[in-house]
Short mmCIF file of N, CA and C in Angstrom, two decimals:
data_model
loop_
_atom_site.label_atom_id
_atom_site.label_comp_id
_atom_site.label_asym_id
_atom_site.label_seq_id
_atom_site.Cartn_x
_atom_site.Cartn_y
_atom_site.Cartn_z
N MET A 1148 160.02 109.04 60.52
CA MET A 1148 158.96 109.52 59.65
C MET A 1148 159.59 110.02 58.35
N HIS A 1149 159.08 109.54 57.26
CA HIS A 1149 159.54 110.01 55.96
C HIS A 1149 158.91 111.36 55.67
N ILE A 1150 159.59 112.17 54.91
CA ILE A 1150 159.07 113.51 54.59
C ILE A 1150 157.72 113.42 53.89
N SER A 1151 157.49 112.35 53.12
CA SER A 1151 156.21 112.21 52.41
C SER A 1151 155.06 111.89 53.35
N GLU A 1152 155.36 111.42 54.58
CA GLU A 1152 154.32 111.09 55.56
C GLU A 1152 153.97 112.26 56.46
N GLN A 1153 154.69 113.36 56.35
CA GLN A 1153 154.48 114.51 57.22
C GLN A 1153 153.14 115.17 56.90
N LEU A 1154 152.42 115.56 57.95
CA LEU A 1154 151.15 116.27 57.77
C LEU A 1154 151.43 117.67 57.25
N VAL A 1155 150.57 118.15 56.39
CA VAL A 1155 150.77 119.44 55.75
C VAL A 1155 149.54 120.30 56.00
N PHE A 1156 149.76 121.53 56.44
CA PHE A 1156 148.68 122.50 56.55
C PHE A 1156 148.53 123.20 55.21
N SER A 1157 147.30 123.33 54.76
CA SER A 1157 147.05 124.07 53.53
C SER A 1157 146.34 125.36 53.90
N PHE A 1158 146.99 126.48 53.64
CA PHE A 1158 146.41 127.77 53.97
C PHE A 1158 145.75 128.43 52.75
N VAL A 1159 145.60 127.66 51.70
CA VAL A 1159 144.96 128.17 50.49
C VAL A 1159 143.46 128.14 50.70
N GLU A 1160 142.79 129.20 50.31
CA GLU A 1160 141.35 129.26 50.47
C GLU A 1160 140.70 128.20 49.60
N PRO A 1161 139.79 127.38 50.14
CA PRO A 1161 139.14 126.33 49.37
C PRO A 1161 138.29 126.91 48.25
N ALA A 1162 138.06 126.06 47.26
CA ALA A 1162 137.22 126.47 46.12
C ALA A 1162 135.82 126.80 46.63
N GLY A 1163 135.16 127.71 45.99
CA GLY A 1163 133.81 128.08 46.37
C GLY A 1163 133.76 129.24 47.34
N GLY A 1164 134.92 129.76 47.77
CA GLY A 1164 134.96 130.94 48.62
C GLY A 1164 134.72 130.69 50.09
N ALA A 1165 134.58 129.42 50.53
CA ALA A 1165 134.40 129.15 51.95
C ALA A 1165 135.70 129.49 52.69
N ASP A 1166 135.57 129.99 53.91
CA ASP A 1166 136.79 130.33 54.64
C ASP A 1166 137.46 129.04 55.13
N PRO A 1167 138.78 129.04 55.27
CA PRO A 1167 139.52 127.83 55.64
C PRO A 1167 139.09 127.21 56.96
N LEU A 1168 138.73 128.02 57.96
CA LEU A 1168 138.32 127.47 59.25
C LEU A 1168 137.01 126.69 59.12
N THR A 1169 136.08 127.22 58.36
CA THR A 1169 134.81 126.52 58.14
C THR A 1169 135.05 125.22 57.41
N ALA A 1170 135.93 125.24 56.41
CA ALA A 1170 136.25 124.02 55.66
C ALA A 1170 136.92 122.99 56.57
N TRP A 1171 137.82 123.44 57.46
CA TRP A 1171 138.49 122.52 58.39
C TRP A 1171 137.48 121.90 59.34
N ARG A 1172 136.56 122.72 59.86
CA ARG A 1172 135.55 122.19 60.78
C ARG A 1172 134.65 121.17 60.09
N ALA A 1173 134.29 121.42 58.85
CA ALA A 1173 133.46 120.47 58.10
C ALA A 1173 134.21 119.16 57.89
N HIS A 1174 135.50 119.26 57.55
CA HIS A 1174 136.31 118.07 57.34
C HIS A 1174 136.47 117.30 58.66
N ARG A 1175 136.68 118.02 59.74
CA ARG A 1175 136.83 117.40 61.07
C ARG A 1175 135.54 116.69 61.47
N SER A 1176 134.42 117.31 61.19
CA SER A 1176 133.13 116.69 61.50
C SER A 1176 132.94 115.40 60.70
N LEU A 1177 133.35 115.42 59.44
CA LEU A 1177 133.28 114.23 58.60
C LEU A 1177 134.17 113.12 59.16
N GLN A 1178 135.40 113.49 59.58
CA GLN A 1178 136.31 112.52 60.17
C GLN A 1178 135.74 111.93 61.45
N LEU A 1179 135.13 112.76 62.29
CA LEU A 1179 134.53 112.27 63.53
C LEU A 1179 133.40 111.30 63.23
N GLY A 1180 132.60 111.61 62.22
CA GLY A 1180 131.52 110.71 61.80
C GLY A 1180 132.06 109.36 61.35
N GLN A 1181 133.16 109.38 60.60
CA GLN A 1181 133.79 108.14 60.15
C GLN A 1181 134.35 107.35 61.33
N LEU A 1182 134.95 108.06 62.28
CA LEU A 1182 135.49 107.41 63.47
C LEU A 1182 134.37 106.76 64.27
N CYS A 1183 133.26 107.46 64.44
CA CYS A 1183 132.12 106.92 65.19
C CYS A 1183 131.57 105.67 64.51
N ALA A 1184 131.47 105.71 63.19
CA ALA A 1184 130.97 104.56 62.45
C ALA A 1184 131.91 103.37 62.62
N ARG A 1185 133.21 103.61 62.55
CA ARG A 1185 134.19 102.55 62.71
C ARG A 1185 134.13 101.95 64.11
N LEU A 1186 133.96 102.79 65.11
CA LEU A 1186 133.93 102.34 66.49
C LEU A 1186 132.57 101.78 66.89
N GLY A 1187 131.53 102.13 66.16
CA GLY A 1187 130.18 101.75 66.55
C GLY A 1187 129.74 102.50 67.78
N ALA A 1188 130.26 103.71 67.96
CA ALA A 1188 129.98 104.51 69.16
C ALA A 1188 129.40 105.86 68.75
N PRO A 1189 128.22 106.21 69.23
CA PRO A 1189 127.58 107.47 68.85
C PRO A 1189 128.13 108.67 69.62
N VAL A 1190 129.36 109.06 69.29
CA VAL A 1190 130.01 110.19 69.95
C VAL A 1190 129.20 111.46 69.72
N GLY A 1191 129.01 112.24 70.79
CA GLY A 1191 128.24 113.47 70.70
C GLY A 1191 126.76 113.28 71.01
N ARG A 1192 126.36 112.06 71.27
CA ARG A 1192 124.94 111.75 71.57
C ARG A 1192 124.79 111.33 73.03
N ARG A 1193 123.58 111.49 73.55
CA ARG A 1193 123.27 111.03 74.90
C ARG A 1193 123.12 109.51 74.84
N VAL A 1194 123.84 108.82 75.73
CA VAL A 1194 123.89 107.36 75.70
C VAL A 1194 123.80 106.76 77.10
N GLU A 1195 123.56 105.47 77.12
CA GLU A 1195 123.75 104.67 78.33
C GLU A 1195 124.83 103.65 77.98
N VAL A 1196 125.95 103.72 78.68
CA VAL A 1196 127.08 102.82 78.43
C VAL A 1196 127.12 101.79 79.55
N ARG A 1197 127.04 100.54 79.19
CA ARG A 1197 127.20 99.46 80.16
C ARG A 1197 128.63 98.96 80.04
N MET A 1198 129.33 99.05 81.15
CA MET A 1198 130.73 98.66 81.19
C MET A 1198 130.84 97.17 81.55
N LYS A 1199 131.97 96.57 81.22
CA LYS A 1199 132.20 95.17 81.59
C LYS A 1199 132.25 95.04 83.11
N GLN A 1200 132.72 96.10 83.79
CA GLN A 1200 132.73 96.14 85.25
C GLN A 1200 132.25 97.50 85.70
N GLY A 1201 131.44 97.54 86.73
CA GLY A 1201 130.97 98.81 87.28
C GLY A 1201 129.57 99.16 86.83
N PRO A 1202 129.05 100.25 87.36
CA PRO A 1202 127.68 100.67 87.05
C PRO A 1202 127.60 101.27 85.65
N PRO A 1203 126.38 101.30 85.09
CA PRO A 1203 126.21 101.94 83.79
C PRO A 1203 126.44 103.45 83.89
N LEU A 1204 126.87 104.05 82.79
CA LEU A 1204 127.09 105.49 82.72
C LEU A 1204 126.05 106.08 81.79
N ILE A 1205 125.45 107.19 82.20
CA ILE A 1205 124.45 107.86 81.37
C ILE A 1205 124.88 109.30 81.17
N GLY A 1206 124.91 109.72 79.92
CA GLY A 1206 125.31 111.09 79.59
C GLY A 1206 125.74 111.17 78.14
N VAL A 1207 126.38 112.27 77.79
CA VAL A 1207 126.84 112.49 76.43
C VAL A 1207 128.20 111.81 76.26
N LEU A 1208 128.31 110.97 75.23
CA LEU A 1208 129.54 110.27 74.92
C LEU A 1208 130.47 111.20 74.15
N ARG A 1209 131.69 111.34 74.63
CA ARG A 1209 132.68 112.24 74.01
C ARG A 1209 134.01 111.52 73.88
N LEU A 1210 134.85 112.06 73.02
CA LEU A 1210 136.24 111.63 72.99
C LEU A 1210 136.91 112.24 74.21
N ALA A 1211 137.65 111.45 74.97
CA ALA A 1211 138.30 111.96 76.18
C ALA A 1211 139.42 112.93 75.83
N GLU A 1212 140.06 112.71 74.69
CA GLU A 1212 141.14 113.58 74.26
C GLU A 1212 140.72 114.23 72.95
N GLU A 1213 140.69 115.53 72.92
CA GLU A 1213 140.44 116.21 71.66
C GLU A 1213 141.74 116.24 70.89
N GLN A 1214 141.72 115.69 69.73
CA GLN A 1214 142.89 115.64 68.86
C GLN A 1214 142.72 116.63 67.73
N LEU A 1215 143.82 117.18 67.27
CA LEU A 1215 143.74 118.05 66.10
C LEU A 1215 143.27 117.25 64.91
N TRP A 1216 143.76 116.01 64.81
CA TRP A 1216 143.30 115.08 63.79
C TRP A 1216 142.79 113.85 64.50
N ASN A 1217 141.59 113.40 64.13
CA ASN A 1217 141.05 112.17 64.67
C ASN A 1217 141.41 111.06 63.71
N ASP A 1218 142.41 110.26 64.09
CA ASP A 1218 142.90 109.20 63.22
C ASP A 1218 142.03 107.96 63.40
N PRO A 1219 141.26 107.59 62.38
CA PRO A 1219 140.39 106.41 62.50
C PRO A 1219 141.16 105.11 62.66
N GLU A 1220 142.46 105.12 62.41
CA GLU A 1220 143.27 103.92 62.55
C GLU A 1220 143.87 103.79 63.94
N ARG A 1221 143.69 104.80 64.78
CA ARG A 1221 144.26 104.79 66.12
C ARG A 1221 143.67 103.65 66.93
N GLU A 1222 144.51 102.91 67.62
CA GLU A 1222 144.07 101.71 68.32
C GLU A 1222 143.35 101.99 69.64
N ASN A 1223 143.94 102.78 70.51
CA ASN A 1223 143.43 102.95 71.86
C ASN A 1223 142.64 104.24 72.01
N VAL A 1224 141.47 104.28 71.43
CA VAL A 1224 140.62 105.46 71.55
C VAL A 1224 140.06 105.49 72.97
N VAL A 1225 140.16 106.65 73.62
CA VAL A 1225 139.63 106.82 74.98
C VAL A 1225 138.38 107.68 74.88
N LEU A 1226 137.29 107.15 75.41
CA LEU A 1226 136.00 107.84 75.40
C LEU A 1226 135.69 108.33 76.81
N GLN A 1227 134.62 109.14 76.91
CA GLN A 1227 134.28 109.72 78.21
C GLN A 1227 132.78 109.97 78.27
N VAL A 1228 132.21 109.70 79.44
CA VAL A 1228 130.84 110.10 79.78
C VAL A 1228 130.95 110.81 81.11
N GLY A 1229 130.55 112.07 81.15
CA GLY A 1229 130.73 112.87 82.36
C GLY A 1229 132.21 112.99 82.67
N ASP A 1230 132.60 112.66 83.90
CA ASP A 1230 134.00 112.72 84.30
C ASP A 1230 134.71 111.37 84.22
N VAL A 1231 134.03 110.36 83.69
CA VAL A 1231 134.58 109.01 83.66
C VAL A 1231 135.13 108.71 82.26
N SER A 1232 136.43 108.38 82.20
CA SER A 1232 137.08 108.02 80.95
C SER A 1232 137.28 106.51 80.91
N PHE A 1233 137.22 105.93 79.70
CA PHE A 1233 137.36 104.49 79.53
C PHE A 1233 137.77 104.19 78.10
N ARG A 1234 138.31 103.00 77.92
CA ARG A 1234 138.70 102.55 76.59
C ARG A 1234 137.53 101.81 75.95
N LEU A 1235 137.54 101.74 74.65
CA LEU A 1235 136.51 101.03 73.91
C LEU A 1235 136.42 99.58 74.37
N ALA A 1236 137.55 98.99 74.70
CA ALA A 1236 137.59 97.60 75.14
C ALA A 1236 136.87 97.38 76.48
N ASP A 1237 136.65 98.44 77.26
CA ASP A 1237 135.99 98.33 78.56
C ASP A 1237 134.46 98.29 78.44
N ILE A 1238 133.94 98.55 77.26
CA ILE A 1238 132.50 98.68 77.05
C ILE A 1238 131.88 97.33 76.74
N GLU A 1239 130.75 97.05 77.38
CA GLU A 1239 129.95 95.87 77.07
C GLU A 1239 128.92 96.22 76.00
N SER A 1240 128.23 97.38 76.18
CA SER A 1240 127.25 97.82 75.19
C SER A 1240 127.02 99.32 75.31
N VAL A 1241 126.52 99.91 74.23
CA VAL A 1241 126.17 101.34 74.20
C VAL A 1241 124.78 101.46 73.60
N LEU A 1242 123.90 102.15 74.31
CA LEU A 1242 122.55 102.42 73.81
C LEU A 1242 122.34 103.91 73.73
N ARG A 1243 121.83 104.38 72.60
CA ARG A 1243 121.49 105.80 72.51
C ARG A 1243 120.29 106.07 73.39
N ALA A 1244 120.36 107.14 74.18
CA ALA A 1244 119.28 107.48 75.09
C ALA A 1244 118.49 108.69 74.60
N ASP A 1245 118.83 109.21 73.42
CA ASP A 1245 118.16 110.41 72.92
C ASP A 1245 117.16 110.12 71.82
N LEU A 1246 116.79 108.87 71.65
CA LEU A 1246 115.81 108.53 70.61
C LEU A 1246 114.40 108.61 71.10
#
């Protein structure tokens, strides 16, 4: 890893007087939204997931691993419904069940 690629924490208070934790949470929420759009998966919503093999799963779709940074370029995103974890490649279809 080159020094220029290293992640940097900024402890400077953001403009507008918002506290740094609130700003980080807002940025993280934006990143999660971008990740969901890229994956075509409504993370945080109640869904019915039809797997390529096995019964359908019904519940809230979540990231199986909470990351400090959600990298939208990450290849093997692991999702979860209830106690069942699976890769994006294992999914046949996802339908939102909260509409």
